[in-house]
Amino acid sequence: MKKMPNIVEADKMRKFARCEITYEELTGGRKDVRFDECELTLDDFIDSIEIDDYFVEFCQFLKKNDINLVILSDGFDLFIQKILEKNDIKNVKFYANHFLHNEDGSFSIEFPFYNPACEKKAGMCKCAMVKEQEFCYIGDGTSDLCIAQKAKILFATKSLKDYCKKHSLIHYPFNSFRDIIELLKKEEV
């Protein structure tokens, strides 16, 4: 079977879910993308997405301390919703790209928060989403580079941590959400 040019393979989807590639690298900048499910079922794919071992504890810590959590993700709403449900995380507001089931059984994506002026060409322009003048931000990837420069307090890991070091951006490096909990408990931030 010959693949149509608007099909994205499961391997690229995995890389996108792990923030290893950008929206433009995933789709080639196209909006009419459909996904090939031959290699991986949707449920298997979502189940393969791992969250930080301490993320649930982090959410509980924030709730206990009356700290508001909003997730801004260049990932997909369906995946985030299912991951939150799977981990029994409730009442967390999130904004993400849309992953849709089409009537013909295929899938497509929409980028309601896309901004052509976005410096990082992310599917979601996170800078446009944050209205607060002062905010704390936690990030790990390419879609976080711009907004990281605007955060009052920044926690960074993975490629965002490398970017911060390279550009002398003040940040708190972390390996897991446990590190962030400990910093917040000590009120070092």
CSV table of C-alpha atoms in Angstrom, one decimal:
chain,number,residue,atom,x,y,z
A,1,MET,CA,0.0,0.0,0.0
A,2,LYS,CA,1.4,3.4,-1.0
A,3,LYS,CA,1.3,6.0,1.7
A,4,MET,CA,-0.2,9.3,0.9
A,5,PRO,CA,2.0,12.4,1.5
A,6,ASN,CA,-0.1,13.6,4.4
A,7,ILE,CA,0.4,10.5,6.6
A,8,VAL,CA,2.5,10.7,9.7
A,9,GLU,CA,4.1,7.5,10.9
A,10,ALA,CA,3.8,6.2,14.5
A,11,ASP,CA,7.5,6.8,15.1
A,12,LYS,CA,7.1,10.5,14.4
A,13,MET,CA,4.1,10.6,16.7
A,14,ARG,CA,6.2,9.0,19.5
A,15,LYS,CA,9.0,11.6,19.0
A,16,PHE,CA,6.4,14.4,19.1
A,17,ALA,CA,4.8,13.1,22.2
A,18,ARG,CA,8.3,13.1,23.9
A,19,CYS,CA,9.0,16.6,22.7
A,20,GLU,CA,11.9,15.4,20.5
A,21,ILE,CA,10.5,17.1,17.3
A,22,THR,CA,8.4,20.2,16.7
A,23,TYR,CA,4.9,20.4,15.3
A,24,GLU,CA,6.4,21.5,11.9
A,25,GLU,CA,8.8,18.5,11.9
A,26,LEU,CA,5.8,16.3,12.7
A,27,THR,CA,3.5,17.6,10.0
A,28,GLY,CA,5.8,19.4,7.5
A,29,GLY,CA,3.7,22.5,8.4
A,30,ARG,CA,0.5,20.9,6.9
A,31,LYS,CA,-2.8,21.1,8.6
A,32,ASP,CA,-4.4,18.2,6.6
A,33,VAL,CA,-2.5,15.5,8.4
A,34,ARG,CA,-3.8,12.0,8.9
A,35,PHE,CA,-2.2,9.3,11.0
A,36,ASP,CA,-1.3,5.8,10.1
A,37,GLU,CA,-2.4,3.5,12.9
A,38,CYS,CA,-1.0,0.3,11.3
A,39,GLU,CA,2.0,0.1,13.6
A,40,LEU,CA,0.3,1.1,16.8
A,41,THR,CA,-3.3,1.4,18.1
A,42,LEU,CA,-4.3,4.7,19.6
A,43,ASP,CA,-4.8,3.2,23.0
A,44,ASP,CA,-1.4,1.4,22.9
A,45,PHE,CA,0.2,4.7,21.8
A,46,ILE,CA,-1.4,6.6,24.7
A,47,ASP,CA,-0.5,3.9,27.1
A,48,SER,CA,3.1,4.1,25.9
A,49,ILE,CA,3.4,7.7,27.0
A,50,GLU,CA,5.0,7.8,30.4
A,51,ILE,CA,4.7,10.6,32.9
A,52,ASP,CA,7.1,11.6,35.6
A,53,ASP,CA,6.9,9.2,38.6
A,54,TYR,CA,6.2,12.2,40.9
A,55,PHE,CA,3.7,14.1,38.7
A,56,VAL,CA,0.7,12.8,40.6
A,57,GLU,CA,2.4,13.8,44.0
A,58,PHE,CA,3.3,17.2,42.5
A,59,CYS,CA,-0.4,17.8,41.5
A,60,GLN,CA,-1.5,16.8,45.1
A,61,PHE,CA,1.1,19.1,46.6
A,62,LEU,CA,-0.1,22.1,44.5
A,63,LYS,CA,-3.7,21.4,45.4
A,64,LYS,CA,-2.9,21.1,49.1
A,65,ASN,CA,-1.1,24.4,49.0
A,66,ASP,CA,-3.8,26.1,46.9
A,67,ILE,CA,-1.5,26.6,43.9
A,68,ASN,CA,-3.2,26.8,40.6
A,69,LEU,CA,-1.9,24.4,37.9
A,70,VAL,CA,-2.5,25.0,34.2
A,71,ILE,CA,-0.9,22.7,31.6
A,72,LEU,CA,0.1,24.2,28.3
A,73,SER,CA,1.1,21.5,25.9
A,74,ASP,CA,2.2,21.3,22.3
A,75,GLY,CA,0.9,17.8,22.5
A,76,PHE,CA,-2.7,16.6,22.0
A,77,ASP,CA,-5.8,17.1,24.2
A,78,LEU,CA,-7.0,13.5,23.8
A,79,PHE,CA,-3.7,12.1,25.0
A,80,ILE,CA,-3.4,14.5,28.0
A,81,GLN,CA,-7.0,13.9,29.0
A,82,LYS,CA,-6.5,10.1,29.0
A,83,ILE,CA,-3.2,10.3,30.8
A,84,LEU,CA,-4.8,12.5,33.5
A,85,GLU,CA,-7.7,10.1,33.8
A,86,LYS,CA,-5.4,7.1,33.9
A,87,ASN,CA,-3.5,8.7,36.8
A,88,ASP,CA,-6.7,9.9,38.6
A,89,ILE,CA,-5.7,13.6,38.3
A,90,LYS,CA,-8.8,15.7,38.4
A,91,ASN,CA,-9.7,19.4,38.0
A,92,VAL,CA,-6.5,20.4,36.1
A,93,LYS,CA,-7.1,22.9,33.3
A,94,PHE,CA,-5.1,22.3,30.2
A,95,TYR,CA,-4.7,23.7,26.7
A,96,ALA,CA,-3.3,21.6,23.8
A,97,ASN,CA,-3.7,20.8,20.2
A,98,HIS,CA,-6.8,18.9,19.2
A,99,PHE,CA,-6.6,15.2,18.1
A,100,LEU,CA,-9.8,14.2,16.3
A,101,HIS,CA,-11.5,10.9,15.3
A,102,ASN,CA,-12.9,11.4,11.8
A,103,GLU,CA,-16.1,9.7,10.6
A,104,ASP,CA,-14.1,7.5,8.3
A,105,GLY,CA,-12.1,6.0,11.2
A,106,SER,CA,-9.0,8.1,10.5
A,107,PHE,CA,-7.5,10.7,12.8
A,108,SER,CA,-6.7,14.3,12.2
A,109,ILE,CA,-5.2,17.2,14.2
A,110,GLU,CA,-6.1,20.8,14.7
A,111,PHE,CA,-3.9,23.6,16.1
A,112,PRO,CA,-6.3,26.1,17.6
A,113,PHE,CA,-3.5,27.9,19.4
A,114,TYR,CA,-1.2,28.1,16.5
A,115,ASN,CA,0.3,31.5,15.9
A,116,PRO,CA,2.2,32.1,12.6
A,117,ALA,CA,4.2,34.7,14.4
A,118,CYS,CA,5.4,32.2,17.1
A,119,GLU,CA,9.2,32.4,17.3
A,120,LYS,CA,9.5,28.7,17.8
A,121,LYS,CA,6.9,27.6,15.2
A,122,ALA,CA,5.2,25.4,17.8
A,123,GLY,CA,1.7,24.0,17.3
A,124,MET,CA,0.7,26.0,20.3
A,125,CYS,CA,2.2,29.5,20.9
A,126,LYS,CA,2.5,29.3,24.7
A,127,CYS,CA,3.6,32.9,25.0
A,128,ALA,CA,0.2,34.0,23.5
A,129,MET,CA,-1.6,31.8,26.1
A,130,VAL,CA,-0.1,33.3,29.2
A,131,LYS,CA,-1.7,36.6,30.2
A,132,GLU,CA,-0.2,36.9,33.7
A,133,GLN,CA,2.8,39.2,34.1
A,134,GLU,CA,4.4,37.0,36.7
A,135,PHE,CA,4.2,33.2,36.5
A,136,CYS,CA,6.1,30.1,37.4
A,137,TYR,CA,6.9,27.8,34.5
A,138,ILE,CA,8.0,24.2,34.2
A,139,GLY,CA,9.3,23.0,30.8
A,140,ASP,CA,11.4,20.5,29.0
A,141,GLY,CA,11.4,21.0,25.3
A,142,THR,CA,11.5,23.1,22.1
A,143,SER,CA,8.0,24.5,22.5
A,144,ASP,CA,9.0,26.0,25.8
A,145,LEU,CA,12.0,28.0,24.7
A,146,CYS,CA,10.2,31.3,24.1
A,147,ILE,CA,8.0,31.3,27.1
A,148,ALA,CA,10.8,30.3,29.4
A,149,GLN,CA,12.4,33.7,28.8
A,150,LYS,CA,9.3,35.4,30.2
A,151,ALA,CA,8.8,33.3,33.4
A,152,LYS,CA,9.5,34.8,36.8
A,153,ILE,CA,10.5,31.4,38.1
A,154,LEU,CA,11.6,28.7,35.7
A,155,PHE,CA,12.1,25.0,36.2
A,156,ALA,CA,13.9,23.3,33.3
A,157,THR,CA,14.9,19.8,32.3
A,158,LYS,CA,16.0,18.0,29.1
A,159,SER,CA,16.6,20.3,26.1
A,160,LEU,CA,15.1,23.3,27.8
A,161,LYS,CA,17.7,23.0,30.6
A,162,ASP,CA,20.5,22.8,27.9
A,163,TYR,CA,19.1,25.9,26.3
A,164,CYS,CA,19.0,27.8,29.6
A,165,LYS,CA,22.6,27.0,30.3
A,166,LYS,CA,23.7,28.0,26.8
A,167,HIS,CA,21.8,31.3,27.0
A,168,SER,CA,22.6,32.1,30.7
A,169,LEU,CA,18.8,32.0,31.5
A,170,ILE,CA,18.2,31.7,35.3
A,171,HIS,CA,16.4,28.5,36.0
A,172,TYR,CA,16.1,25.7,38.5
A,173,PRO,CA,17.2,22.4,36.9
A,174,PHE,CA,15.2,19.3,37.7
A,175,ASN,CA,15.2,15.7,37.0
A,176,SER,CA,11.8,14.8,38.3
A,177,PHE,CA,8.8,16.6,39.8
A,178,ARG,CA,10.1,15.4,43.2
A,179,ASP,CA,12.9,18.0,42.8
A,180,ILE,CA,10.4,20.7,42.3
A,181,ILE,CA,8.3,19.7,45.3
A,182,GLU,CA,11.4,19.7,47.5
A,183,LEU,CA,12.4,23.2,46.3
A,184,LEU,CA,8.8,24.5,46.8
A,185,LYS,CA,8.7,22.9,50.3
A,186,LYS,CA,12.0,24.7,51.2
A,187,GLU,CA,10.6,27.9,49.8
A,188,GLU,CA,13.8,28.3,47.9
A,189,VAL,CA,12.0,29.8,44.9
